[in-house]
Each structure stands twice: as structure tokens, then as C-alpha cells.
């Protein structure tokens, strides 16, 4: 790949000579771009960054899990790259204005590229069917949460699938894979079926069963396609449905 198409986080990894997941040390990477990482108790949020000129301090909540801390540092490095010199106050997603929400998405994208770079991840998933086993293997290999790994695989894995996520408050949202027909709409809840984890009696399951694709998708050709649905309940308490189109 060329610099013209490499995301900035991946260019940074190349510049630093980082070629393996175990070499992605976020504190060292931060130092390389002029940022110092400190850990202390924060009253609001998981992390914050304060910068002046070409120097910055990233403060991360010392009570968070290590995988959360790593993602938080990478996220703040995304702000440092994309939004240097801007004043951003980030609270809950519901409180964010459109501009701030866009900056948060950019920072999340930078973090995903930094912690799970495509040039490292693609060889690991090549020829491997999309499954929750692969999600957890990816999470372990790259030191990220299972949810972060699942969302990144939606960007990288060549399979045709969607992820439907249930939050603890009942909110549902979805992420489509890059290969899913762009004209297919993903239902946030399966047609005619409650998708709550409680309905299936799941404490932590990983069972796959066949389901008509049109149960989960709307669009031309969906009624003639077959899908396979797997449900799991992650450590974070979210129920996640993986729907792979055959």
C-alpha cells in the first residue's frame, strides 16, 4: 500500500517499524508523537487530552481495564492527529452535537486503525470464516475488547454479515460488513422475533442456527437468501447477534 491510501495511524506504525500486534505499545507510540500518558482517577470520562504546541498530556482513568485504557489512549491520539488546536468537550453520546460526534467517530476510527491495523489483521483472517471464535481470537491477539474486535472485523473481514447489538438499556444498533449489499437494509430487530438475550436463556452462548435472510434484512434478493445467526453475550453485558449471509 502507498502513503496515499494508508490511514494515518497505519502510516505511523510503518514509520515506527511496528510490524506485529505485540509491538503496539500505546505509551511508546504516544511519546513518539509528543504526548505523555498518565494514569489517575478521573471524575468524568475514560480519558482526556490537553495539548500546547507540539506537546500533549493524555490522562487515562486508572480504574479502567487495560484493554479500555489502551483504546482510550489510541482514541486520544486520534484527537491529537485530527483535531490538534481545537477545543472539544466530550461527554455522553446523547449530549454530543453533530460536530463533536463527528470528531469522536474520527478518533474511534484512528484508534481502530492503530490497535488493529489492516495490514496486520487481514493476513490473520484470510480464509477464516467469520464467527465469534474469530472475534475473541482477534481481541486476544491485539489486546482489545471483544466488541472493538467485532466492529473492526466488520471493516476488514470479507464475509457478508451484520452485527446487531443490544445495550443494557434496551437500545439496539447495528454495524454492517463492508461486503454486505449496500441496498440491503439491516433490521435492528429480527422480523417477528424478539432478539433479547433473555428470550434465548443465554448467560454466555455461542450457538448458530439457520434463519431466512429476510428475517434480518430488507432489500431485493433478501427473501431468496439464507443466513446463519449466532448470539453471544459479551463481558460488557451487551448481547450481540452475528448474522452471516450464506
Short mmCIF file of the C-alpha atoms (twelve columns), coordinates in Angstrom:
data_MODEL
# 
_entry.id   MODEL 
# 
loop_
_atom_site.group_PDB 
_atom_site.id 
_atom_site.type_symbol 
_atom_site.label_atom_id 
_atom_site.label_alt_id 
_atom_site.label_comp_id 
_atom_site.label_asym_id 
_atom_site.label_seq_id 
_atom_site.Cartn_x 
_atom_site.Cartn_y 
_atom_site.Cartn_z 
_atom_site.pdbx_PDB_model_num 
ATOM 1   C CA . UNK A 1   0.000   0.000   0.000  1 
ATOM 2   C CA . UNK A 2   1.051   3.578   -0.567 1 
ATOM 3   C CA . UNK A 3   1.032   6.544   1.736  1 
ATOM 4   C CA . UNK A 4   -1.849  7.936   -0.335 1 
ATOM 5   C CA . UNK A 5   -4.182  5.142   0.789  1 
ATOM 6   C CA . UNK A 6   -2.762  4.128   4.169  1 
ATOM 7   C CA . UNK A 7   -4.719  5.602   7.092  1 
ATOM 8   C CA . UNK A 8   -2.587  7.986   9.195  1 
ATOM 9   C CA . UNK A 9   -2.434  5.593   12.156 1 
ATOM 10  C CA . UNK A 10  -1.087  2.821   9.943  1 
ATOM 11  C CA . UNK A 11  1.466   5.181   8.388  1 
ATOM 12  C CA . UNK A 12  2.644   5.973   11.901 1 
ATOM 13  C CA . UNK A 13  3.077   2.267   12.670 1 
ATOM 14  C CA . UNK A 14  5.086   1.818   9.467  1 
ATOM 15  C CA . UNK A 15  7.229   4.854   10.310 1 
ATOM 16  C CA . UNK A 16  7.975   3.386   13.746 1 
ATOM 17  C CA . UNK A 17  8.835   -0.032  12.304 1 
ATOM 18  C CA . UNK A 18  5.979   -1.770  14.113 1 
ATOM 19  C CA . UNK A 19  5.029   -4.993  12.345 1 
ATOM 20  C CA . UNK A 20  3.431   -7.256  14.984 1 
ATOM 21  C CA . UNK A 21  0.439   -6.823  17.310 1 
ATOM 22  C CA . UNK A 22  2.645   -7.311  20.389 1 
ATOM 23  C CA . UNK A 23  4.737   -4.305  19.363 1 
ATOM 24  C CA . UNK A 24  1.794   -1.861  19.530 1 
ATOM 25  C CA . UNK A 25  2.774   -0.119  22.786 1 
ATOM 26  C CA . UNK A 26  0.431   2.865   23.041 1 
ATOM 27  C CA . UNK A 27  2.558   4.714   25.598 1 
ATOM 28  C CA . UNK A 28  5.652   4.491   23.396 1 
ATOM 29  C CA . UNK A 29  3.666   5.491   20.313 1 
ATOM 30  C CA . UNK A 30  2.239   8.468   22.199 1 
ATOM 31  C CA . UNK A 31  5.745   9.551   23.193 1 
ATOM 32  C CA . UNK A 32  6.806   9.347   19.546 1 
ATOM 33  C CA . UNK A 33  4.200   11.959  18.594 1 
ATOM 34  C CA . UNK A 34  4.860   14.282  21.533 1 
ATOM 35  C CA . UNK A 35  2.301   13.021  24.037 1 
ATOM 36  C CA . UNK A 36  2.863   11.734  27.579 1 
ATOM 37  C CA . UNK A 37  0.373   9.258   29.068 1 
ATOM 38  C CA . UNK A 38  -0.537  9.493   32.737 1 
ATOM 39  C CA . UNK A 39  -2.900  7.322   34.776 1 
ATOM 40  C CA . UNK A 40  -5.057  8.751   37.538 1 
ATOM 41  C CA . UNK A 41  -8.632  8.720   38.739 1 
ATOM 42  C CA . UNK A 42  -10.956 10.775  36.557 1 
ATOM 43  C CA . UNK A 43  -14.327 12.064  37.645 1 
ATOM 44  C CA . UNK A 44  -15.845 12.133  34.155 1 
ATOM 45  C CA . UNK A 45  -14.972 10.019  31.139 1 
ATOM 46  C CA . UNK A 46  -12.288 7.421   30.485 1 
ATOM 47  C CA . UNK A 47  -9.584  9.790   29.249 1 
ATOM 48  C CA . UNK A 48  -8.769  13.331  28.185 1 
ATOM 49  C CA . UNK A 49  -6.016  15.152  26.331 1 
ATOM 50  C CA . UNK A 50  -4.565  18.607  26.851 1 
ATOM 51  C CA . UNK A 51  -2.089  19.950  24.311 1 
ATOM 52  C CA . UNK A 52  0.000   23.030  23.681 1 
ATOM 53  C CA . UNK A 53  2.047   23.442  20.536 1 
ATOM 54  C CA . UNK A 54  3.536   20.063  19.670 1 
ATOM 55  C CA . UNK A 55  3.291   18.584  23.182 1 
ATOM 56  C CA . UNK A 56  0.353   16.942  24.935 1 
ATOM 57  C CA . UNK A 57  -0.628  15.120  28.096 1 
ATOM 58  C CA . UNK A 58  -3.119  12.254  27.901 1 
ATOM 59  C CA . UNK A 59  -4.736  11.369  31.205 1 
ATOM 60  C CA . UNK A 60  -6.445  7.973   31.490 1 
ATOM 61  C CA . UNK A 61  -8.665  6.679   34.286 1 
ATOM 62  C CA . UNK A 62  -6.575  4.243   36.319 1 
ATOM 63  C CA . UNK A 63  -9.667  2.214   37.297 1 
ATOM 64  C CA . UNK A 64  -10.449 1.124   33.724 1 
ATOM 65  C CA . UNK A 65  -9.466  -2.285  32.372 1 
ATOM 66  C CA . UNK A 66  -6.216  -2.478  30.445 1 
ATOM 67  C CA . UNK A 67  -7.982  -3.036  27.117 1 
ATOM 68  C CA . UNK A 68  -10.142 0.017   27.790 1 
ATOM 69  C CA . UNK A 69  -7.094  2.075   28.741 1 
ATOM 70  C CA . UNK A 70  -5.285  1.122   25.532 1 
ATOM 71  C CA . UNK A 71  -8.275  2.078   23.403 1 
ATOM 72  C CA . UNK A 72  -8.664  5.337   25.320 1 
ATOM 73  C CA . UNK A 73  -5.024  6.285   24.673 1 
ATOM 74  C CA . UNK A 74  -5.396  5.410   20.989 1 
ATOM 75  C CA . UNK A 75  -8.632  7.427   20.823 1 
ATOM 76  C CA . UNK A 76  -6.953  10.494  22.328 1 
ATOM 77  C CA . UNK A 77  -4.077  10.077  19.864 1 
ATOM 78  C CA . UNK A 78  -6.758  10.241  17.182 1 
ATOM 79  C CA . UNK A 79  -7.829  13.617  18.533 1 
ATOM 80  C CA . UNK A 80  -4.162  14.669  18.655 1 
ATOM 81  C CA . UNK A 81  -3.731  13.809  14.993 1 
ATOM 82  C CA . UNK A 82  -7.034  15.056  13.585 1 
ATOM 83  C CA . UNK A 83  -8.146  17.861  15.902 1 
ATOM 84  C CA . UNK A 84  -4.991  19.481  17.264 1 
ATOM 85  C CA . UNK A 85  -5.648  23.084  18.218 1 
ATOM 86  C CA . UNK A 86  -9.406  22.590  18.603 1 
ATOM 87  C CA . UNK A 87  -11.284 22.702  21.885 1 
ATOM 88  C CA . UNK A 88  -13.543 19.692  22.339 1 
ATOM 89  C CA . UNK A 89  -15.630 18.800  25.371 1 
ATOM 90  C CA . UNK A 90  -16.858 15.228  25.046 1 
ATOM 91  C CA . UNK A 91  -19.429 13.730  27.410 1 
ATOM 92  C CA . UNK A 92  -22.052 11.081  26.723 1 
ATOM 93  C CA . UNK A 93  -23.087 10.355  23.156 1 
ATOM 94  C CA . UNK A 94  -26.564 11.756  23.799 1 
ATOM 95  C CA . UNK A 95  -25.074 15.120  24.775 1 
ATOM 96  C CA . UNK A 96  -22.825 15.465  21.734 1 
ATOM 97  C CA . UNK A 97  -23.532 17.953  18.994 1 
ATOM 98  C CA . UNK A 98  -23.067 16.810  15.400 1 
ATOM 99  C CA . UNK A 99  -19.584 18.326  15.100 1 
ATOM 100 C CA . UNK A 100 -18.341 16.744  18.311 1 
ATOM 101 C CA . UNK A 101 -19.901 13.387  17.417 1 
ATOM 102 C CA . UNK A 102 -18.082 13.506  14.083 1 
ATOM 103 C CA . UNK A 103 -14.785 14.176  15.848 1 
ATOM 104 C CA . UNK A 104 -15.437 11.248  18.165 1 
ATOM 105 C CA . UNK A 105 -16.043 8.942   15.211 1 
ATOM 106 C CA . UNK A 106 -12.792 10.121  13.627 1 
ATOM 107 C CA . UNK A 107 -10.908 9.443   16.857 1 
ATOM 108 C CA . UNK A 108 -12.506 5.994   17.188 1 
ATOM 109 C CA . UNK A 109 -11.530 5.198   13.601 1 
ATOM 110 C CA . UNK A 110 -7.946  6.254   14.267 1 
ATOM 111 C CA . UNK A 111 -7.880  4.052   17.385 1 
ATOM 112 C CA . UNK A 112 -9.142  1.036   15.430 1 
ATOM 113 C CA . UNK A 113 -6.515  1.583   12.729 1 
ATOM 114 C CA . UNK A 114 -3.773  1.954   15.323 1 
ATOM 115 C CA . UNK A 115 -4.663  -1.031  17.515 1 
ATOM 116 C CA . UNK A 116 -5.907  -3.393  14.769 1 
ATOM 117 C CA . UNK A 117 -4.177  -2.206  11.585 1 
ATOM 118 C CA . UNK A 118 -5.483  -3.689  8.398  1 
ATOM 119 C CA . UNK A 119 -2.021  -4.799  7.239  1 
ATOM 120 C CA . UNK A 120 -1.714  -6.997  10.352 1 
ATOM 121 C CA . UNK A 121 -5.329  -8.125  10.639 1 
ATOM 122 C CA . UNK A 122 -6.063  -9.099  7.046  1 
ATOM 123 C CA . UNK A 123 -3.477  -11.934 6.925  1 
ATOM 124 C CA . UNK A 124 -4.851  -13.353 10.186 1 
ATOM 125 C CA . UNK A 125 -8.456  -13.521 8.960  1 
ATOM 126 C CA . UNK A 126 -7.770  -14.594 5.370  1 
ATOM 127 C CA . UNK A 127 -9.639  -17.834 4.711  1 
ATOM 128 C CA . UNK A 128 -11.052 -17.965 8.270  1 
ATOM 129 C CA . UNK A 129 -14.874 -17.996 8.481  1 
ATOM 130 C CA . UNK A 130 -16.455 -15.106 10.346 1 
ATOM 131 C CA . UNK A 131 -17.509 -16.262 13.817 1 
ATOM 132 C CA . UNK A 132 -17.401 -15.295 17.468 1 
ATOM 133 C CA . UNK A 133 -14.407 -17.585 17.861 1 
ATOM 134 C CA . UNK A 134 -12.581 -15.321 15.424 1 
ATOM 135 C CA . UNK A 135 -13.803 -12.250 17.321 1 
ATOM 136 C CA . UNK A 136 -12.294 -13.496 20.578 1 
ATOM 137 C CA . UNK A 137 -9.087  -14.648 18.889 1 
ATOM 138 C CA . UNK A 138 -8.704  -11.179 17.365 1 
ATOM 139 C CA . UNK A 139 -9.395  -9.494  20.701 1 
ATOM 140 C CA . UNK A 140 -6.727  -11.612 22.410 1 
ATOM 141 C CA . UNK A 141 -4.149  -11.149 19.647 1 
ATOM 142 C CA . UNK A 142 -4.474  -7.354  19.542 1 
ATOM 143 C CA . UNK A 143 -5.234  -6.613  23.202 1 
ATOM 144 C CA . UNK A 144 -8.650  -5.056  22.591 1 
ATOM 145 C CA . UNK A 145 -12.185 -5.718  23.790 1 
ATOM 146 C CA . UNK A 146 -14.337 -8.286  22.025 1 
ATOM 147 C CA . UNK A 147 -16.730 -5.530  20.964 1 
ATOM 148 C CA . UNK A 148 -13.909 -3.493  19.423 1 
ATOM 149 C CA . UNK A 149 -12.669 -6.606  17.623 1 
ATOM 150 C CA . UNK A 150 -16.142 -7.426  16.268 1 
ATOM 151 C CA . UNK A 151 -16.619 -3.907  14.920 1 
ATOM 152 C CA . UNK A 152 -13.166 -3.901  13.324 1 
ATOM 153 C CA . UNK A 153 -13.833 -7.249  11.640 1 
ATOM 154 C CA . UNK A 154 -16.887 -5.652  10.042 1 
ATOM 155 C CA . UNK A 155 -14.448 -3.316  8.275  1 
ATOM 156 C CA . UNK A 156 -11.854 -5.933  7.340  1 
ATOM 157 C CA . UNK A 157 -13.352 -9.427  7.035  1 
ATOM 158 C CA . UNK A 158 -14.531 -10.298 3.503  1 
ATOM 159 C CA . UNK A 159 -17.647 -12.201 4.650  1 
ATOM 160 C CA . UNK A 160 -21.149 -10.817 4.100  1 
ATOM 161 C CA . UNK A 161 -22.629 -10.181 7.539  1 
ATOM 162 C CA . UNK A 162 -24.125 -7.759  10.014 1 
ATOM 163 C CA . UNK A 163 -23.784 -7.270  13.756 1 
ATOM 164 C CA . UNK A 164 -26.855 -6.317  15.789 1 
ATOM 165 C CA . UNK A 165 -26.054 -5.132  19.294 1 
ATOM 166 C CA . UNK A 166 -28.380 -4.839  22.286 1 
ATOM 167 C CA . UNK A 167 -27.392 -2.419  25.028 1 
ATOM 168 C CA . UNK A 168 -28.336 -2.930  28.664 1 
ATOM 169 C CA . UNK A 169 -30.918 -0.123  28.378 1 
ATOM 170 C CA . UNK A 170 -32.706 -1.927  25.548 1 
ATOM 171 C CA . UNK A 171 -31.310 0.230   22.759 1 
ATOM 172 C CA . UNK A 172 -30.363 -1.682  19.624 1 
ATOM 173 C CA . UNK A 173 -27.966 -0.695  16.877 1 
ATOM 174 C CA . UNK A 174 -26.200 -2.458  14.041 1 
ATOM 175 C CA . UNK A 175 -22.984 -2.482  12.065 1 
ATOM 176 C CA . UNK A 176 -22.874 -3.857  8.533  1 
ATOM 177 C CA . UNK A 177 -19.845 -5.510  6.972  1 
ATOM 178 C CA . UNK A 178 -18.106 -3.840  4.061  1 
ATOM 179 C CA . UNK A 179 -19.245 -6.694  1.759  1 
ATOM 180 C CA . UNK A 180 -22.944 -6.550  2.624  1 
ATOM 181 C CA . UNK A 181 -25.144 -5.418  -0.278 1 
ATOM 182 C CA . UNK A 182 -25.413 -1.627  0.192  1 
ATOM 183 C CA . UNK A 183 -29.035 -1.846  -0.956 1 
ATOM 184 C CA . UNK A 184 -29.969 -4.171  1.867  1 
ATOM 185 C CA . UNK A 185 -31.342 -2.501  4.972  1 
ATOM 186 C CA . UNK A 186 -30.459 -4.174  8.282  1 
ATOM 187 C CA . UNK A 187 -33.326 -4.604  10.691 1 
ATOM 188 C CA . UNK A 188 -32.320 -3.672  14.233 1 
ATOM 189 C CA . UNK A 189 -34.615 -6.460  15.450 1 
ATOM 190 C CA . UNK A 190 -35.408 -9.664  13.599 1 
ATOM 191 C CA . UNK A 191 -38.793 -9.598  11.912 1 
ATOM 192 C CA . UNK A 192 -41.396 -11.195 14.144 1 
ATOM 193 C CA . UNK A 193 -38.808 -12.315 16.719 1 
ATOM 194 C CA . UNK A 194 -37.696 -10.789 19.989 1 
ATOM 195 C CA . UNK A 195 -33.894 -10.613 19.898 1 
ATOM 196 C CA . UNK A 196 -33.303 -10.099 23.584 1 
ATOM 197 C CA . UNK A 197 -30.769 -12.417 25.128 1 
ATOM 198 C CA . UNK A 198 -33.232 -13.361 27.862 1 
ATOM 199 C CA . UNK A 199 -35.532 -14.900 25.266 1 
ATOM 200 C CA . UNK A 200 -32.873 -17.441 24.440 1 
ATOM 201 C CA . UNK A 201 -31.886 -18.026 28.072 1 
ATOM 202 C CA . UNK A 202 -28.323 -17.018 27.342 1 
ATOM 203 C CA . UNK A 203 -25.756 -16.431 30.040 1 
ATOM 204 C CA . UNK A 204 -22.889 -16.740 27.587 1 
ATOM 205 C CA . UNK A 205 -23.796 -18.646 24.454 1 
ATOM 206 C CA . UNK A 206 -22.319 -19.189 21.053 1 
ATOM 207 C CA . UNK A 207 -24.912 -21.278 19.235 1 
ATOM 208 C CA . UNK A 208 -25.519 -20.933 15.499 1 
ATOM 209 C CA . UNK A 209 -28.786 -21.630 13.707 1 
ATOM 210 C CA . UNK A 210 -30.135 -21.029 10.226 1 
ATOM 211 C CA . UNK A 211 -32.595 -18.240 9.557  1 
ATOM 212 C CA . UNK A 212 -34.045 -16.760 6.359  1 
ATOM 213 C CA . UNK A 213 -32.048 -13.676 5.406  1 
ATOM 214 C CA . UNK A 214 -35.228 -11.616 5.082  1 
ATOM 215 C CA . UNK A 215 -35.780 -12.034 8.829  1 
ATOM 216 C CA . UNK A 216 -32.863 -9.637  9.308  1 
ATOM 217 C CA . UNK A 217 -32.591 -7.797  6.005  1 
ATOM 218 C CA . UNK A 218 -34.841 -5.807  3.694  1 
ATOM 219 C CA . UNK A 219 -33.889 -5.470  0.050  1 
ATOM 220 C CA . UNK A 220 -34.059 -7.095  -3.342 1 
ATOM 221 C CA . UNK A 221 -32.932 -10.714 -3.159 1 
ATOM 222 C CA . UNK A 222 -33.056 -10.974 0.636  1 
ATOM 223 C CA . UNK A 223 -36.109 -13.257 0.548  1 
ATOM 224 C CA . UNK A 224 -34.206 -15.786 -1.543 1 
ATOM 225 C CA . UNK A 225 -31.051 -15.816 0.579  1 
ATOM 226 C CA . UNK A 226 -30.152 -17.891 3.610  1 
ATOM 227 C CA . UNK A 227 -28.394 -16.595 6.709  1 
ATOM 228 C CA . UNK A 228 -26.836 -18.098 9.813  1 
ATOM 229 C CA . UNK A 229 -27.364 -16.347 13.125 1 
ATOM 230 C CA . UNK A 230 -25.141 -16.650 16.194 1 
ATOM 231 C CA . UNK A 231 -25.881 -14.974 19.509 1 
ATOM 232 C CA . UNK A 232 -23.411 -14.196 22.274 1 
ATOM 233 C CA . UNK A 233 -23.429 -12.176 25.471 1 
ATOM 234 C CA . UNK A 234 -20.185 -10.305 25.982 1 
ATOM 235 C CA . UNK A 235 -18.418 -9.431  29.193 1 
ATOM 236 C CA . UNK A 236 -19.656 -5.850  28.845 1 
ATOM 237 C CA . UNK A 237 -23.226 -7.139  29.199 1 
ATOM 238 C CA . UNK A 238 -24.211 -6.457  25.607 1 
ATOM 239 C CA . UNK A 239 -25.945 -9.163  23.604 1 
ATOM 240 C CA . UNK A 240 -24.593 -9.308  20.080 1 
ATOM 241 C CA . UNK A 241 -26.071 -11.088 17.088 1 
ATOM 242 C CA . UNK A 242 -23.859 -12.114 14.198 1 
ATOM 243 C CA . UNK A 243 -25.875 -12.688 11.016 1 
ATOM 244 C CA . UNK A 244 -23.795 -14.170 8.191  1 
ATOM 245 C CA . UNK A 245 -25.365 -14.406 4.735  1 
ATOM 246 C CA . UNK A 246 -24.626 -17.747 3.073  1 
# 
